Amino acid sequence: MTEPVFMACVSEISAIYYALLQKGYDYYQPERERGHIRAIEGFIGPEAAVPPFFAGVRQTTCQVYPFWPRAALLEEAALHLLAGEEIRKGSAFYRRVMSASNLSDVERGPALWRWIADLPGALEEVLADEGFRRYLQWEQTWVREETLRCKEELSRLKEILLTCKERYRSPIERVRLVIQPIKCVYASDHYRLGEEFLFCSGGLRGHSVVHEYLHHLIHPCLDQVKKRVIESETAYPGIDESYYLDGGPEGRNNAFEEYAVRRLTERVLSGDYPAALSDFLEETAAQP
């Protein structure tokens, strides 16, 4: 794994949150120092060239965080555009969104696809804005400082993920941490891009990085316990109802995956690595 874990800016994702900032996004405040908040607020200005498109990110389907799921969908769409891929109907991005278990039919309905089609032009407009360019210079400096401040945590993450790669033959070659100074510290989203795993959040939380990374290792192995999970009537402790979806087989599998990943995350973080994921899943399915 060359340069396995590192922090980085992605200009397009930075542009998304800069634009949201101009449209009233204020979730940069919780758990931030006053100096950080003042710095962010210094980039809010009526002269910023932000198209109306970004006002469409705020939705009413999630009361706790009204920018879910569209902010995360914009991040993912921007990454596909960077890779030279389409984001319209029929694309890999479209198929991923339409099969996502954590999105409702309303959230991924026709209105989403009519709206998100305008993302390429809206991003270009923000990227060309002089105010955004000044902000991006500040963010790049901030990320370098965060990298130094989090040196020990990054080193530990590198050790954990390298061990997971070697023991469980992970296809992921590097982990890119996009720690966004405007994004809410409680919001984290992750994407698998070929051999790269990208984790985007408002703050570095090693536990969350390991948890989401392990999902990508556990998920392909679930078929071996699928029958037992579907037939089981036991509720998985600590897993809320939202993971069960409609209560059918897909919901039970979804809930079991989350439960298994949580257990594996705690073991890995304590240095207790199961010898094989297959054995771990068998044991977990047998003893919830």
Coordinates of C-alpha atoms in Angstrom, one line a residue:
M1 CA 0.0 0.0 0.0
T2 CA 1.9 3.1 -1.2
E3 CA 1.2 6.2 0.8
P4 CA -1.7 4.3 2.5
V5 CA -3.4 7.0 4.6
F6 CA -3.2 10.7 4.0
M7 CA -5.2 13.9 4.2
A8 CA -5.9 15.8 1.0
C9 CA -8.1 18.5 -0.4
V10 CA -10.4 17.8 -3.3
S11 CA -11.2 21.2 -4.9
E12 CA -14.6 20.1 -6.2
I13 CA -15.7 19.0 -2.7
S14 CA -14.3 22.2 -1.3
A15 CA -16.3 24.1 -3.8
I16 CA -19.5 22.3 -2.8
Y17 CA -19.2 23.3 0.8
Y18 CA -18.0 26.8 0.0
A19 CA -21.2 27.2 -2.0
L20 CA -23.4 25.7 0.8
L21 CA -21.8 28.1 3.2
Q22 CA -23.0 31.0 1.0
K23 CA -26.5 29.4 1.0
G24 CA -26.8 29.3 4.8
Y25 CA -25.0 26.1 5.8
D26 CA -24.0 26.7 9.5
Y27 CA -23.1 23.2 10.6
Y28 CA -19.4 24.1 10.7
Q29 CA -20.0 25.5 14.2
P30 CA -20.5 22.5 16.5
E31 CA -17.3 21.4 18.3
R32 CA -15.2 24.0 16.5
E33 CA -13.0 26.5 18.3
R34 CA -14.0 30.1 18.1
G35 CA -11.0 31.0 15.9
H36 CA -12.1 28.4 13.3
I37 CA -15.6 29.7 13.3
R38 CA -14.4 33.3 12.7
A39 CA -12.2 32.1 9.9
I40 CA -15.0 30.3 8.1
E41 CA -17.4 33.2 8.6
G42 CA -14.9 35.5 7.0
F43 CA -15.5 33.8 3.7
I44 CA -19.2 34.4 3.7
G45 CA -20.1 37.3 1.4
P46 CA -22.9 38.5 -0.9
E47 CA -20.4 39.0 -3.7
A48 CA -19.6 35.2 -3.9
A49 CA -20.5 33.8 -7.3
V50 CA -22.7 30.9 -6.2
P51 CA -25.5 29.7 -8.5
P52 CA -29.0 29.0 -7.2
F53 CA -28.4 25.3 -7.8
F54 CA -26.9 24.8 -4.4
A55 CA -30.0 26.0 -2.5
G56 CA -31.5 22.7 -3.6
V57 CA -29.2 20.7 -1.3
R58 CA -31.3 21.4 1.8
Q59 CA -34.2 18.9 2.0
T60 CA -36.9 17.9 4.5
T61 CA -36.4 14.2 4.7
C62 CA -33.8 14.3 7.5
Q63 CA -34.7 16.7 10.4
V64 CA -31.4 16.1 12.2
Y65 CA -29.3 17.1 9.2
P66 CA -31.3 18.6 6.4
F67 CA -28.4 18.5 4.0
W68 CA -28.6 14.7 3.9
P69 CA -28.6 13.0 1.5
R70 CA -28.0 15.6 -1.2
A71 CA -24.7 17.0 0.1
A72 CA -23.2 13.5 0.2
L73 CA -24.7 12.8 -3.3
L74 CA -23.0 15.9 -4.6
E75 CA -19.6 14.7 -3.2
E76 CA -20.0 11.4 -4.9
A77 CA -21.2 12.9 -8.1
A78 CA -18.2 15.3 -8.2
L79 CA -15.8 12.4 -7.8
H80 CA -17.4 10.6 -10.7
L81 CA -17.1 13.8 -12.8
L82 CA -13.5 14.0 -11.8
A83 CA -13.0 10.5 -13.1
G84 CA -14.5 11.5 -16.5
E85 CA -17.7 9.6 -15.9
E86 CA -21.3 10.6 -16.4
I87 CA -23.8 11.2 -13.5
R88 CA -27.0 10.9 -15.6
K89 CA -29.5 8.0 -15.7
G90 CA -27.9 4.7 -16.6
S91 CA -24.4 5.7 -15.3
A92 CA -22.5 3.8 -12.6
F93 CA -23.3 6.7 -10.3
Y94 CA -27.0 6.3 -11.1
R95 CA -27.0 2.5 -10.5
R96 CA -25.2 3.0 -7.2
V97 CA -27.7 5.6 -5.9
M98 CA -30.7 3.6 -7.1
S99 CA -29.5 0.5 -5.3
A100 CA -28.5 2.2 -2.0
S101 CA -30.2 0.8 1.0
N102 CA -30.0 4.1 3.0
L103 CA -32.0 6.2 0.6
S104 CA -35.8 6.4 0.3
D105 CA -37.6 6.4 -3.0
V106 CA -38.4 10.1 -2.6
E107 CA -34.7 11.0 -2.0
R108 CA -33.6 9.3 -5.2
G109 CA -36.7 10.0 -7.3
P110 CA -37.0 12.0 -10.6
A111 CA -36.6 15.3 -8.9
L112 CA -33.1 14.4 -7.8
W113 CA -32.0 13.5 -11.3
R114 CA -33.5 16.6 -12.9
W115 CA -31.7 18.8 -10.3
I116 CA -28.3 17.1 -10.2
A117 CA -27.9 17.3 -14.0
D118 CA -27.0 20.9 -13.5
L119 CA -24.0 20.1 -11.2
P120 CA -21.2 20.3 -13.8
G121 CA -22.1 23.9 -14.8
A122 CA -22.7 24.9 -11.2
L123 CA -19.3 23.5 -10.0
E124 CA -17.5 25.3 -12.9
E125 CA -19.0 28.6 -11.8
V126 CA -17.8 28.2 -8.2
L127 CA -14.4 26.9 -9.1
A128 CA -13.8 30.0 -11.2
D129 CA -14.9 32.4 -8.4
E130 CA -12.1 34.5 -6.9
G131 CA -13.6 34.3 -3.4
F132 CA -13.6 30.5 -3.6
R133 CA -9.9 30.6 -4.7
R134 CA -9.0 32.6 -1.7
Y135 CA -10.9 30.2 0.5
L136 CA -9.2 27.1 -1.1
Q137 CA -5.8 28.6 -0.3
W138 CA -6.8 28.9 3.3
E139 CA -8.2 25.4 3.4
Q140 CA -5.1 23.9 1.9
T141 CA -3.0 25.5 4.7
W142 CA -5.6 24.3 7.3
V143 CA -5.3 20.7 6.0
R144 CA -1.5 20.8 6.2
E145 CA -1.8 22.0 9.8
E146 CA -4.3 19.3 10.6
T147 CA -2.0 16.7 9.2
L148 CA 0.7 17.7 11.6
R149 CA -1.7 18.0 14.5
C150 CA -3.1 14.5 13.9
K151 CA 0.3 12.9 13.2
E152 CA 0.0 10.2 15.9
E153 CA -3.6 9.3 15.0
L154 CA -2.7 9.0 11.3
S155 CA 0.2 6.8 12.2
R156 CA -2.1 4.5 14.2
L157 CA -4.6 4.4 11.4
K158 CA -1.9 3.5 8.9
E159 CA -0.8 0.6 11.1
I160 CA -4.4 -0.7 11.6
L161 CA -5.3 -0.5 7.9
L162 CA -2.1 -2.1 6.8
T163 CA -2.7 -5.0 9.1
C164 CA -6.2 -5.4 7.8
K165 CA -5.0 -5.3 4.2
E166 CA -2.4 -8.0 4.9
R167 CA -4.6 -10.3 7.0
Y168 CA -7.8 -10.0 5.0
R169 CA -6.4 -9.4 1.5
S170 CA -8.1 -6.0 1.1
P171 CA -8.1 -4.7 -2.5
I172 CA -7.9 -1.1 -1.2
E173 CA -4.5 0.3 -1.9
R174 CA -4.8 3.7 -0.3
V175 CA -7.2 5.7 2.0
R176 CA -7.7 9.4 1.2
L177 CA -9.0 11.5 4.1
V178 CA -10.9 14.6 2.9
I179 CA -11.3 16.4 6.2
Q180 CA -13.5 19.4 5.3
P181 CA -13.3 22.5 7.5
I182 CA -16.9 23.6 6.6
K183 CA -18.6 20.2 6.8
C184 CA -20.2 19.2 10.1
V185 CA -17.9 17.2 12.3
Y186 CA -20.6 14.7 12.9
A187 CA -21.2 14.0 9.2
S188 CA -19.1 11.5 7.5
D189 CA -19.4 9.9 4.0
H190 CA -17.3 7.3 2.3
Y191 CA -16.7 6.1 -1.3
R192 CA -14.9 3.3 -2.9
L193 CA -13.1 4.4 -6.1
G194 CA -11.4 1.4 -7.6
E195 CA -8.5 0.7 -5.4
E196 CA -9.0 3.8 -3.3
F197 CA -11.2 4.4 -0.3
L198 CA -12.2 8.0 0.3
F199 CA -13.5 9.2 3.6
C200 CA -15.0 12.7 3.8
S201 CA -15.9 14.3 7.1
G202 CA -15.7 17.5 9.0
G203 CA -13.1 16.0 11.4
L204 CA -10.7 13.1 11.7
R205 CA -12.3 10.3 13.7
G206 CA -10.2 7.2 13.5
H207 CA -12.9 4.9 14.8
S208 CA -15.3 6.0 12.0
V209 CA -12.6 5.5 9.3
V210 CA -11.9 2.0 10.5
H211 CA -15.6 1.2 10.7
E212 CA -16.4 2.3 7.2
Y213 CA -13.2 0.6 5.8
L214 CA -14.3 -2.7 7.4
H215 CA -17.7 -2.5 5.7
H216 CA -15.9 -2.9 2.4
L217 CA -14.2 -6.1 3.7
I218 CA -17.2 -7.6 5.4
H219 CA -19.8 -7.0 2.7
P220 CA -18.4 -9.4 0.0
C221 CA -18.3 -12.2 2.6
L222 CA -21.9 -12.0 3.8
D223 CA -23.3 -14.7 1.5
Q224 CA -21.9 -17.5 3.6
V225 CA -24.1 -16.6 6.5
K226 CA -27.1 -15.1 4.6
K227 CA -29.4 -18.1 5.2
R228 CA -28.8 -18.2 8.9
V229 CA -29.2 -14.4 9.2
I230 CA -32.5 -14.4 7.3
E231 CA -33.9 -17.3 9.3
S232 CA -32.9 -15.8 12.7
E233 CA -35.5 -14.0 14.7
T234 CA -33.0 -12.5 17.1
A235 CA -32.7 -8.7 17.1
Y236 CA -29.1 -7.5 16.9
P237 CA -28.3 -5.4 20.1
G238 CA -27.5 -1.8 19.5
I239 CA -28.9 -1.7 16.0
D240 CA -31.9 0.7 15.6
E241 CA -34.9 0.0 13.4
S242 CA -33.7 2.0 10.5
Y243 CA -31.2 -0.7 9.6
Y244 CA -33.9 -3.3 9.2
L245 CA -35.6 -1.4 6.3
D246 CA -39.0 -3.1 5.8
G247 CA -38.2 -6.0 8.1
G248 CA -37.7 -8.4 5.2
P249 CA -34.6 -10.5 4.3
E250 CA -32.7 -7.5 2.9
G251 CA -33.3 -5.5 6.1
R252 CA -32.0 -8.4 8.3
N253 CA -28.9 -8.7 6.2
N254 CA -28.4 -4.9 6.4
A255 CA -28.8 -4.9 10.1
F256 CA -26.5 -7.9 10.6
E257 CA -23.8 -6.3 8.5
E258 CA -23.8 -3.2 10.6
Y259 CA -23.8 -5.3 13.8
A260 CA -20.9 -7.4 12.6
V261 CA -18.9 -4.4 11.5
R262 CA -19.4 -2.7 14.8
R263 CA -18.1 -5.8 16.7
L264 CA -15.2 -6.2 14.3
T265 CA -14.3 -2.5 14.6
E266 CA -14.0 -2.8 18.4
R267 CA -11.9 -5.9 18.1
V268 CA -9.5 -4.4 15.6
L269 CA -9.1 -1.1 17.5
S270 CA -8.1 -3.2 20.6
G271 CA -5.6 -5.1 18.6
D272 CA -7.6 -8.3 18.5
Y273 CA -7.7 -9.3 14.8
P274 CA -9.7 -12.4 13.9
A275 CA -7.7 -14.9 12.0
A276 CA -10.2 -15.1 9.2
L277 CA -13.3 -13.0 8.4
S278 CA -15.2 -16.1 7.4
D279 CA -14.8 -17.6 10.9
F280 CA -15.6 -14.2 12.5
L281 CA -18.9 -14.0 10.6
E282 CA -19.9 -17.6 11.4
E283 CA -19.3 -16.9 15.1
T284 CA -21.2 -13.6 15.0
A285 CA -24.2 -15.0 13.2
A286 CA -24.4 -17.9 15.7
Q287 CA -24.1 -15.7 18.8
P288 CA -25.7 -12.3 18.3

